[in-house]
Amino acid sequence: MTTSRRSFLTKTATLAVGAGAATLATPAVTRAQDVIKWRMQTYAGAALGEEVVKPAIDAFNRMAAGQMEIELFYADQLVPTGELFQAMQRGTIDCVQSDDDSMASPTEVTVFGGYFPMALRYSLDVPALFNKYGLKAIWEEEYAKVGVKHISAGAWDPCHFATKDPINSLADLKGKRIFTFPTAGRFLTQFGVVPVTLPWEDIEVAVQTGELDGIAWSGITEVYTVGWSNVTNYFLTNNISGAWIGHFFANMDKWNALPPHLQEMLATCFEQSHYYRQHWYWAGEADLRLNGGKLQLTTIPDEEWATLEDAAVTFWDEIAAESEVKAKVVAIFKEYNEVQKKAGRPYRYG
């Protein structure tokens, strides 16, 4: 068949238009989405961070599969621990793992972070209080006021004294220069303790040089893990709190900018981190008392230790008088402990 010049041009034009439309509809190269990158700093030094946070961040980075990546920094690497809150609020750091007290958070709940004296006996008290007794909502509200997302709270270890000299009575605490948390230090001054604030990584050397007489920062698991068992000789089995309250936080704008599936993934990894610490510390606290091999155990008799416990209740009332929010939190602590006491074994006894 003979193709006319007119029909040839018509068919050619139709094919060209079709090809152009196809090209516009399915471009040959699709630009990959930019990876979301966050920087996170923990209160913990490198040795402790390997246990209390790094596994969770490694897991999140794997599961995010290139969509997001968190770079982890340890205590004081980007900013001093006492400046963590300000750096996160400004967006210099995107995410933080810390207690409220150590990072000097300007909220009404800061005093309860870390070790609130004698408020907790076991690590499970922390998630119970936050998830069943209303503390989670209070923390979320207080941090939202200052542009920070409170992601979750969890328990760490109990707070014991690790010292160079033995502590067998409350009188032995007098004059001891102790590295501890701000609120714990404020409470312990009535027993003659001299609280000392230093960068976390400097503590071991400070004990060696005599700048510190001891540490009231952790349980025995941490004392061994971070090397403090190499410079102290004694471990007091009485504790001023049965569990540390710590949290994961994020800059609110950065958090809100994340897709919902990444928010959920991050929160889930942090919850897994809380669970890991539950059993890691719980097992370590018992095992290292018996098998640690470096520290000698001492104990203040129960009848004398009761003096400190009574002082803690008075301290709670002093804190409650400072604001309505603090009063609300103290009331929850009192209600919870009363329920635990009345429930008996295994909750509260002895």
mmCIF file of C-alpha atoms in Angstrom:
data_model
loop_
_atom_site.group_PDB
_atom_site.id
_atom_site.type_symbol
_atom_site.label_atom_id
_atom_site.label_comp_id
_atom_site.label_asym_id
_atom_site.label_seq_id
_atom_site.Cartn_x
_atom_site.Cartn_y
_atom_site.Cartn_z
ATOM 1 C CA MET A 1 0.000 0.000 0.000
ATOM 2 C CA THR A 2 1.122 3.503 -0.681
ATOM 3 C CA THR A 3 1.312 5.870 2.334
ATOM 4 C CA SER A 4 0.422 9.442 1.559
ATOM 5 C CA ARG A 5 2.571 12.291 2.832
ATOM 6 C CA ARG A 6 -0.412 13.658 4.805
ATOM 7 C CA SER A 7 -1.176 10.378 6.697
ATOM 8 C CA PHE A 8 2.541 9.827 7.433
ATOM 9 C CA LEU A 9 2.858 13.238 9.101
ATOM 10 C CA THR A 10 -0.357 12.683 11.126
ATOM 11 C CA LYS A 11 0.812 9.298 12.459
ATOM 12 C CA THR A 12 4.264 10.648 13.308
ATOM 13 C CA ALA A 13 2.808 13.557 15.284
ATOM 14 C CA THR A 14 0.512 11.211 17.248
ATOM 15 C CA LEU A 15 3.399 8.913 18.188
ATOM 16 C CA ALA A 16 5.530 11.857 19.318
ATOM 17 C CA VAL A 17 2.797 13.232 21.571
ATOM 18 C CA GLY A 18 2.237 9.790 23.098
ATOM 19 C CA ALA A 19 5.934 9.291 23.781
ATOM 20 C CA GLY A 20 6.196 12.736 25.389
ATOM 21 C CA ALA A 21 3.289 12.035 27.699
ATOM 22 C CA ALA A 22 4.819 8.736 28.741
ATOM 23 C CA THR A 23 8.121 10.462 29.470
ATOM 24 C CA LEU A 24 6.407 13.033 31.708
ATOM 25 C CA ALA A 25 4.382 10.376 33.533
ATOM 26 C CA THR A 26 7.319 8.064 34.362
ATOM 27 C CA PRO A 27 10.627 9.911 34.597
ATOM 28 C CA ALA A 28 13.661 7.722 33.992
ATOM 29 C CA VAL A 29 15.370 8.738 37.291
ATOM 30 C CA THR A 30 13.606 9.276 40.661
ATOM 31 C CA ARG A 31 15.583 11.286 43.228
ATOM 32 C CA ALA A 32 16.078 9.400 46.480
ATOM 33 C CA GLN A 33 14.530 11.025 49.551
ATOM 34 C CA ASP A 34 17.039 12.721 51.863
ATOM 35 C CA VAL A 35 17.946 10.744 54.983
ATOM 36 C CA ILE A 36 16.716 12.331 58.225
ATOM 37 C CA LYS A 37 19.704 12.703 60.519
ATOM 38 C CA TRP A 38 19.537 13.324 64.266
ATOM 39 C CA ARG A 39 22.178 13.826 66.915
ATOM 40 C CA MET A 40 21.542 12.340 70.343
ATOM 41 C CA GLN A 41 23.531 12.719 73.566
ATOM 42 C CA THR A 42 23.156 10.545 76.646
ATOM 43 C CA TYR A 43 24.038 11.336 80.233
ATOM 44 C CA ALA A 44 26.064 8.083 80.311
ATOM 45 C CA GLY A 45 29.742 7.699 79.567
ATOM 46 C CA ALA A 46 30.910 5.359 76.821
ATOM 47 C CA ALA A 47 31.292 2.227 78.968
ATOM 48 C CA LEU A 48 27.807 2.526 80.447
ATOM 49 C CA GLY A 49 26.282 3.798 77.221
ATOM 50 C CA GLU A 50 27.216 0.520 75.530
ATOM 51 C CA GLU A 51 24.553 -1.101 77.722
ATOM 52 C CA VAL A 52 21.932 1.529 78.491
ATOM 53 C CA VAL A 53 21.392 3.152 75.085
ATOM 54 C CA LYS A 54 23.609 2.005 72.198
ATOM 55 C CA PRO A 55 21.703 -1.262 71.488
ATOM 56 C CA ALA A 56 18.448 0.708 71.091
ATOM 57 C CA ILE A 57 19.993 3.249 68.724
ATOM 58 C CA ASP A 58 21.703 0.550 66.664
ATOM 59 C CA ALA A 59 18.379 -1.298 66.374
ATOM 60 C CA PHE A 60 16.524 1.837 65.318
ATOM 61 C CA ASN A 61 19.103 2.702 62.663
ATOM 62 C CA ARG A 62 18.820 -0.802 61.203
ATOM 63 C CA MET A 63 15.023 -0.763 61.169
ATOM 64 C CA ALA A 64 14.848 2.743 59.721
ATOM 65 C CA ALA A 65 16.505 1.230 56.632
ATOM 66 C CA GLY A 66 18.072 4.419 55.364
ATOM 67 C CA GLN A 67 15.098 6.709 56.049
ATOM 68 C CA MET A 68 16.597 8.047 59.281
ATOM 69 C CA GLU A 69 19.868 7.787 61.162
ATOM 70 C CA ILE A 70 20.715 8.777 64.746
ATOM 71 C CA GLU A 71 24.311 9.599 65.648
ATOM 72 C CA LEU A 72 24.922 8.816 69.320
ATOM 73 C CA PHE A 73 27.192 10.847 71.605
ATOM 74 C CA TYR A 74 28.127 10.010 75.192
ATOM 75 C CA ALA A 75 28.367 12.150 78.347
ATOM 76 C CA ASP A 76 29.753 15.657 77.759
ATOM 77 C CA GLN A 77 30.913 14.926 74.186
ATOM 78 C CA LEU A 78 28.861 17.698 72.547
ATOM 79 C CA VAL A 79 27.807 19.760 75.558
ATOM 80 C CA PRO A 80 28.190 19.347 79.345
ATOM 81 C CA THR A 81 25.422 17.216 80.847
ATOM 82 C CA GLY A 82 24.072 20.244 82.723
ATOM 83 C CA GLU A 83 23.470 21.973 79.371
ATOM 84 C CA LEU A 84 21.687 19.072 77.661
ATOM 85 C CA PHE A 85 18.240 20.548 78.054
ATOM 86 C CA GLN A 86 19.176 23.933 76.619
ATOM 87 C CA ALA A 87 20.961 22.334 73.658
ATOM 88 C CA MET A 88 17.927 20.149 72.907
ATOM 89 C CA GLN A 89 15.492 23.021 73.296
ATOM 90 C CA ARG A 90 17.517 25.075 70.787
ATOM 91 C CA GLY A 91 17.775 22.140 68.384
ATOM 92 C CA THR A 92 21.571 21.869 68.660
ATOM 93 C CA ILE A 93 20.910 18.304 69.819
ATOM 94 C CA ASP A 94 17.810 16.560 68.532
ATOM 95 C CA CYS A 95 17.335 13.900 71.193
ATOM 96 C CA VAL A 96 18.507 13.282 74.770
ATOM 97 C CA GLN A 97 18.643 10.414 77.244
ATOM 98 C CA SER A 98 18.889 11.725 80.796
ATOM 99 C CA ASP A 99 17.098 12.304 84.040
ATOM 100 C CA ASP A 100 15.508 15.716 84.533
ATOM 101 C CA ASP A 101 17.772 16.625 87.443
ATOM 102 C CA SER A 102 21.126 16.055 85.733
ATOM 103 C CA MET A 103 20.262 18.055 82.623
ATOM 104 C CA ALA A 104 18.954 21.003 84.672
ATOM 105 C CA SER A 105 15.530 20.995 83.072
ATOM 106 C CA PRO A 106 13.527 24.162 83.915
ATOM 107 C CA THR A 107 10.307 22.305 84.711
ATOM 108 C CA GLU A 108 8.251 21.706 87.825
ATOM 109 C CA VAL A 109 9.080 17.977 87.703
ATOM 110 C CA THR A 110 12.871 18.287 87.563
ATOM 111 C CA VAL A 111 13.346 17.576 91.260
ATOM 112 C CA PHE A 112 11.811 14.109 90.826
ATOM 113 C CA GLY A 113 14.226 12.992 88.118
ATOM 114 C CA GLY A 114 17.170 10.831 89.007
ATOM 115 C CA TYR A 115 16.744 9.649 92.586
ATOM 116 C CA PHE A 116 13.887 11.162 94.574
ATOM 117 C CA PRO A 117 14.757 10.049 98.129
ATOM 118 C CA MET A 118 13.014 6.860 99.282
ATOM 119 C CA ALA A 119 10.172 7.221 96.741
ATOM 120 C CA LEU A 120 10.818 3.917 94.982
ATOM 121 C CA ARG A 121 11.819 0.452 96.101
ATOM 122 C CA TYR A 122 11.962 -1.516 92.833
ATOM 123 C CA SER A 123 12.597 -0.687 89.203
ATOM 124 C CA LEU A 124 9.069 -1.773 88.230
ATOM 125 C CA ASP A 125 7.734 1.086 90.360
ATOM 126 C CA VAL A 126 8.756 3.551 87.635
ATOM 127 C CA PRO A 127 6.675 2.252 84.698
ATOM 128 C CA ALA A 128 3.810 1.537 87.100
ATOM 129 C CA LEU A 129 3.784 5.152 88.289
ATOM 130 C CA PHE A 130 4.077 6.620 84.806
ATOM 131 C CA ASN A 131 1.634 4.366 83.004
ATOM 132 C CA LYS A 132 -0.936 3.570 85.704
ATOM 133 C CA TYR A 133 -0.733 6.421 88.207
ATOM 134 C CA GLY A 134 -0.644 9.424 85.880
ATOM 135 C CA LEU A 135 2.959 10.629 85.926
ATOM 136 C CA LYS A 136 3.306 10.220 82.152
ATOM 137 C CA ALA A 137 0.629 12.832 81.441
ATOM 138 C CA ILE A 138 2.176 15.261 83.929
ATOM 139 C CA TRP A 139 5.648 14.940 82.376
ATOM 140 C CA GLU A 140 4.299 15.304 78.838
ATOM 141 C CA GLU A 141 2.426 18.482 79.767
ATOM 142 C CA GLU A 142 5.348 20.068 81.622
ATOM 143 C CA TYR A 143 7.808 19.446 78.785
ATOM 144 C CA ALA A 144 5.409 20.542 76.062
ATOM 145 C CA LYS A 145 5.334 23.949 77.790
ATOM 146 C CA VAL A 146 9.059 24.363 77.091
ATOM 147 C CA GLY A 147 9.164 22.973 73.544
ATOM 148 C CA VAL A 148 10.376 19.477 74.354
ATOM 149 C CA LYS A 149 8.746 16.133 73.610
ATOM 150 C CA HIS A 150 8.789 13.704 76.529
ATOM 151 C CA ILE A 151 8.919 10.357 74.750
ATOM 152 C CA SER A 152 9.062 7.877 77.623
ATOM 153 C CA ALA A 153 10.277 7.192 81.147
ATOM 154 C CA GLY A 154 12.011 4.118 82.486
ATOM 155 C CA ALA A 155 13.917 2.792 85.474
ATOM 156 C CA TRP A 156 17.611 2.358 85.937
ATOM 157 C CA ASP A 157 19.421 0.987 88.998
ATOM 158 C CA PRO A 158 19.035 1.810 92.708
ATOM 159 C CA CYS A 159 21.232 4.451 94.380
ATOM 160 C CA HIS A 160 23.922 3.170 96.757
ATOM 161 C CA PHE A 161 27.128 4.556 98.227
ATOM 162 C CA ALA A 162 30.438 3.219 96.900
ATOM 163 C CA THR A 163 33.215 4.643 99.073
ATOM 164 C CA LYS A 164 36.889 4.374 99.940
ATOM 165 C CA ASP A 165 36.149 4.087 103.679
ATOM 166 C CA PRO A 166 33.443 1.871 105.207
ATOM 167 C CA ILE A 167 29.981 3.284 106.006
ATOM 168 C CA ASN A 168 28.469 1.417 108.952
ATOM 169 C CA SER A 169 26.336 4.193 110.446
ATOM 170 C CA LEU A 170 24.768 7.507 109.484
ATOM 171 C CA ALA A 171 27.562 9.213 111.430
ATOM 172 C CA ASP A 172 30.087 7.792 108.957
ATOM 173 C CA LEU A 173 28.515 9.956 106.225
ATOM 174 C CA LYS A 174 29.564 13.199 107.887
ATOM 175 C CA GLY A 175 32.088 15.189 105.911
ATOM 176 C CA LYS A 176 32.180 12.700 103.023
ATOM 177 C CA ARG A 177 32.622 14.387 99.648
ATOM 178 C CA ILE A 178 30.236 12.492 97.422
ATOM 179 C CA PHE A 179 29.453 12.684 93.710
ATOM 180 C CA THR A 180 25.664 12.458 93.449
ATOM 181 C CA PHE A 181 22.578 13.916 91.809
ATOM 182 C CA PRO A 182 21.458 17.464 92.705
ATOM 183 C CA THR A 183 18.258 16.502 94.545
ATOM 184 C CA ALA A 184 19.875 13.543 96.313
ATOM 185 C CA GLY A 185 22.719 15.828 97.370
ATOM 186 C CA ARG A 186 20.271 18.416 98.674
ATOM 187 C CA PHE A 187 18.612 15.738 100.789
ATOM 188 C CA LEU A 188 21.828 14.162 102.073
ATOM 189 C CA THR A 189 23.383 17.395 103.319
ATOM 190 C CA GLN A 190 21.339 17.058 106.528
ATOM 191 C CA PHE A 191 23.413 13.954 107.295
ATOM 192 C CA GLY A 192 26.706 15.757 106.738
ATOM 193 C CA VAL A 193 27.332 14.687 103.140
ATOM 194 C CA VAL A 194 29.170 17.239 101.001
ATOM 195 C CA PRO A 195 27.732 16.929 97.445
ATOM 196 C CA VAL A 196 30.263 17.447 94.644
ATOM 197 C CA THR A 197 29.445 18.086 90.989
ATOM 198 C CA LEU A 198 32.015 17.020 88.379
ATOM 199 C CA PRO A 199 31.957 15.833 84.750
ATOM 200 C CA TRP A 200 30.964 12.172 84.684
ATOM 201 C CA GLU A 201 34.199 11.055 83.020
ATOM 202 C CA ASP A 202 36.307 12.708 85.756
ATOM 203 C CA ILE A 203 34.855 10.762 88.670
ATOM 204 C CA GLU A 204 37.290 7.841 88.741
ATOM 205 C CA VAL A 205 40.335 10.107 88.834
ATOM 206 C CA ALA A 206 38.705 12.364 91.438
ATOM 207 C CA VAL A 207 38.301 9.392 93.788
ATOM 208 C CA GLN A 208 41.917 8.356 93.170
ATOM 209 C CA THR A 209 43.261 11.825 93.949
ATOM 210 C CA GLY A 210 41.113 12.281 97.063
ATOM 211 C CA GLU A 211 38.918 15.004 95.614
ATOM 212 C CA LEU A 212 36.030 12.621 96.239
ATOM 213 C CA ASP A 213 35.480 10.170 99.108
ATOM 214 C CA GLY A 214 32.894 8.233 97.201
ATOM 215 C CA ILE A 215 29.942 8.068 94.866
ATOM 216 C CA ALA A 216 26.160 7.889 95.382
ATOM 217 C CA TRP A 217 25.168 7.728 91.741
ATOM 218 C CA SER A 218 24.214 4.157 90.962
ATOM 219 C CA GLY A 219 23.921 0.546 91.983
ATOM 220 C CA ILE A 220 26.705 -1.994 92.044
ATOM 221 C CA THR A 221 26.246 -2.998 88.381
ATOM 222 C CA GLU A 222 27.237 0.451 87.231
ATOM 223 C CA VAL A 223 30.051 0.711 89.783
ATOM 224 C CA TYR A 224 31.691 -2.328 88.192
ATOM 225 C CA THR A 225 30.766 -1.520 84.593
ATOM 226 C CA VAL A 226 32.297 1.952 84.515
ATOM 227 C CA GLY A 227 35.411 1.171 86.565
ATOM 228 C CA TRP A 228 34.531 2.822 89.873
ATOM 229 C CA SER A 229 35.054 -0.517 91.624
ATOM 230 C CA ASN A 230 38.769 -0.061 90.849
ATOM 231 C CA VAL A 231 39.032 3.045 93.046
ATOM 232 C CA THR A 232 36.515 2.345 95.851
ATOM 233 C CA ASN A 233 36.609 -0.359 98.513
ATOM 234 C CA TYR A 234 33.157 -0.549 100.097
ATOM 235 C CA PHE A 235 29.553 -0.771 98.942
ATOM 236 C CA LEU A 236 26.672 0.186 101.264
ATOM 237 C CA THR A 237 23.729 -2.181 100.817
ATOM 238 C CA ASN A 238 21.193 0.424 102.039
ATOM 239 C CA ASN A 239 19.986 2.626 99.199
ATOM 240 C CA ILE A 240 18.453 6.085 99.141
ATOM 241 C CA SER A 241 16.179 5.084 96.273
ATOM 242 C CA GLY A 242 15.256 1.752 94.735
ATOM 243 C CA ALA A 243 15.353 3.019 91.159
ATOM 244 C CA TRP A 244 16.539 5.937 89.056
ATOM 245 C CA ILE A 245 13.932 7.700 86.924
ATOM 246 C CA GLY A 246 15.315 8.513 83.477
ATOM 247 C CA HIS A 247 13.789 9.536 80.176
ATOM 248 C CA PHE A 248 14.118 9.936 76.448
ATOM 249 C CA PHE A 249 13.345 13.426 75.143
ATOM 250 C CA ALA A 250 13.367 15.161 71.749
ATOM 251 C CA ASN A 251 13.180 18.695 70.420
ATOM 252 C CA MET A 252 9.437 19.187 69.816
ATOM 253 C CA ASP A 253 9.759 20.648 66.301
ATOM 254 C CA LYS A 254 12.091 17.856 65.217
ATOM 255 C CA TRP A 255 9.748 15.250 66.683
ATOM 256 C CA ASN A 256 6.684 16.725 64.990
ATOM 257 C CA ALA A 257 8.518 16.767 61.643
ATOM 258 C CA LEU A 258 9.034 12.988 61.730
ATOM 259 C CA PRO A 259 6.606 10.767 59.807
ATOM 260 C CA PRO A 260 4.292 8.878 62.204
ATOM 261 C CA HIS A 261 5.871 5.496 61.448
ATOM 262 C CA LEU A 262 9.313 6.775 62.459
ATOM 263 C CA GLN A 263 7.899 8.296 65.652
ATOM 264 C CA GLU A 264 6.371 4.943 66.545
ATOM 265 C CA MET A 265 9.526 3.050 65.652
ATOM 266 C CA LEU A 266 11.671 5.350 67.785
ATOM 267 C CA ALA A 267 9.317 5.125 70.777
ATOM 268 C CA THR A 268 9.243 1.333 70.467
ATOM 269 C CA CYS A 269 13.044 1.083 70.441
ATOM 270 C CA PHE A 270 13.206 3.264 73.538
ATOM 271 C CA GLU A 271 10.640 1.059 75.300
ATOM 272 C CA GLN A 272 12.774 -1.965 74.475
ATOM 273 C CA SER A 273 15.741 -0.110 75.961
ATOM 274 C CA HIS A 274 13.803 0.399 79.204
ATOM 275 C CA TYR A 275 12.992 -3.315 79.325
ATOM 276 C CA TYR A 276 16.600 -4.309 78.703
ATOM 277 C CA ARG A 277 17.793 -2.187 81.626
ATOM 278 C CA GLN A 278 15.154 -3.743 83.872
ATOM 279 C CA HIS A 279 16.695 -7.190 83.679
ATOM 280 C CA TRP A 280 20.330 -6.129 83.116
ATOM 281 C CA TYR A 281 20.448 -4.112 86.318
ATOM 282 C CA TRP A 282 18.241 -6.492 88.316
ATOM 283 C CA ALA A 283 20.487 -9.472 87.599
ATOM 284 C CA GLY A 284 23.684 -7.488 88.059
ATOM 285 C CA GLU A 285 22.756 -5.985 91.419
ATOM 286 C CA ALA A 286 22.466 -9.425 93.041
ATOM 287 C CA ASP A 287 25.255 -11.208 91.182
ATOM 288 C CA LEU A 288 27.953 -8.593 91.731
ATOM 289 C CA ARG A 289 27.289 -8.340 95.464
ATOM 290 C CA LEU A 290 28.208 -12.001 95.688
ATOM 291 C CA ASN A 291 30.638 -12.490 92.824
ATOM 292 C CA GLY A 292 32.086 -9.069 92.014
ATOM 293 C CA GLY A 293 35.261 -9.759 93.976
ATOM 294 C CA LYS A 294 36.349 -6.154 94.542
ATOM 295 C CA LEU A 295 33.995 -4.421 96.974
ATOM 296 C CA GLN A 296 33.270 -5.282 100.596
ATOM 297 C CA LEU A 297 29.624 -4.934 101.608
ATOM 298 C CA THR A 298 28.560 -2.832 104.615
ATOM 299 C CA THR A 299 25.104 -2.183 106.065
ATOM 300 C CA ILE A 300 23.564 0.450 108.337
ATOM 301 C CA PRO A 301 21.151 -1.275 110.779
ATOM 302 C CA ASP A 302 17.452 -0.973 109.908
ATOM 303 C CA GLU A 303 16.538 0.873 113.085
ATOM 304 C CA GLU A 304 19.141 3.558 112.360
ATOM 305 C CA TRP A 305 18.347 3.716 108.638
ATOM 306 C CA ALA A 306 14.728 4.435 109.614
ATOM 307 C CA THR A 307 15.938 7.902 110.647
ATOM 308 C CA LEU A 308 16.836 8.613 107.036
ATOM 309 C CA GLU A 309 13.556 7.169 105.803
ATOM 310 C CA ASP A 310 11.597 9.438 108.138
ATOM 311 C CA ALA A 311 13.645 12.424 106.985
ATOM 312 C CA ALA A 312 12.714 11.591 103.391
ATOM 313 C CA VAL A 313 8.995 11.936 104.157
ATOM 314 C CA THR A 314 9.641 15.381 105.628
ATOM 315 C CA PHE A 315 11.675 16.237 102.526
ATOM 316 C CA TRP A 316 8.738 15.211 100.293
ATOM 317 C CA ASP A 317 6.462 17.615 102.147
ATOM 318 C CA GLU A 318 8.985 20.430 101.717
ATOM 319 C CA ILE A 319 9.060 19.776 97.963
ATOM 320 C CA ALA A 320 5.252 19.573 97.771
ATOM 321 C CA ALA A 321 4.958 23.026 99.334
ATOM 322 C CA GLU A 322 6.905 24.578 96.444
ATOM 323 C CA SER A 323 4.199 24.356 93.748
ATOM 324 C CA GLU A 324 0.883 22.798 92.760
ATOM 325 C CA VAL A 325 2.517 20.458 90.238
ATOM 326 C CA LYS A 326 5.062 19.240 92.779
ATOM 327 C CA ALA A 327 2.305 18.720 95.315
ATOM 328 C CA LYS A 328 0.389 16.625 92.769
ATOM 329 C CA VAL A 329 3.420 14.416 92.068
ATOM 330 C CA VAL A 330 4.191 13.952 95.769
ATOM 331 C CA ALA A 331 0.554 12.990 96.376
ATOM 332 C CA ILE A 332 0.857 10.307 93.696
ATOM 333 C CA PHE A 333 4.060 8.963 95.274
ATOM 334 C CA LYS A 334 2.339 8.804 98.660
ATOM 335 C CA GLU A 335 -0.757 7.092 97.261
ATOM 336 C CA TYR A 336 1.331 4.558 95.347
ATOM 337 C CA ASN A 337 3.548 3.690 98.302
ATOM 338 C CA GLU A 338 0.545 3.336 100.595
ATOM 339 C CA VAL A 339 -1.065 0.882 98.160
ATOM 340 C CA GLN A 340 2.174 -1.084 97.891
ATOM 341 C CA LYS A 341 2.573 -1.178 101.674
ATOM 342 C CA LYS A 342 -0.979 -2.378 102.279
ATOM 343 C CA ALA A 343 -0.666 -4.985 99.510
ATOM 344 C CA GLY A 344 2.206 -6.594 101.422
ATOM 345 C CA ARG A 345 4.501 -9.190 99.909
ATOM 346 C CA PRO A 346 6.060 -9.037 97.401
ATOM 347 C CA TYR A 347 5.382 -5.281 97.036
ATOM 348 C CA ARG A 348 6.425 -3.782 100.373
ATOM 349 C CA TYR A 349 7.582 -5.591 103.481
ATOM 350 C CA GLY A 350 10.372 -5.465 106.029
#
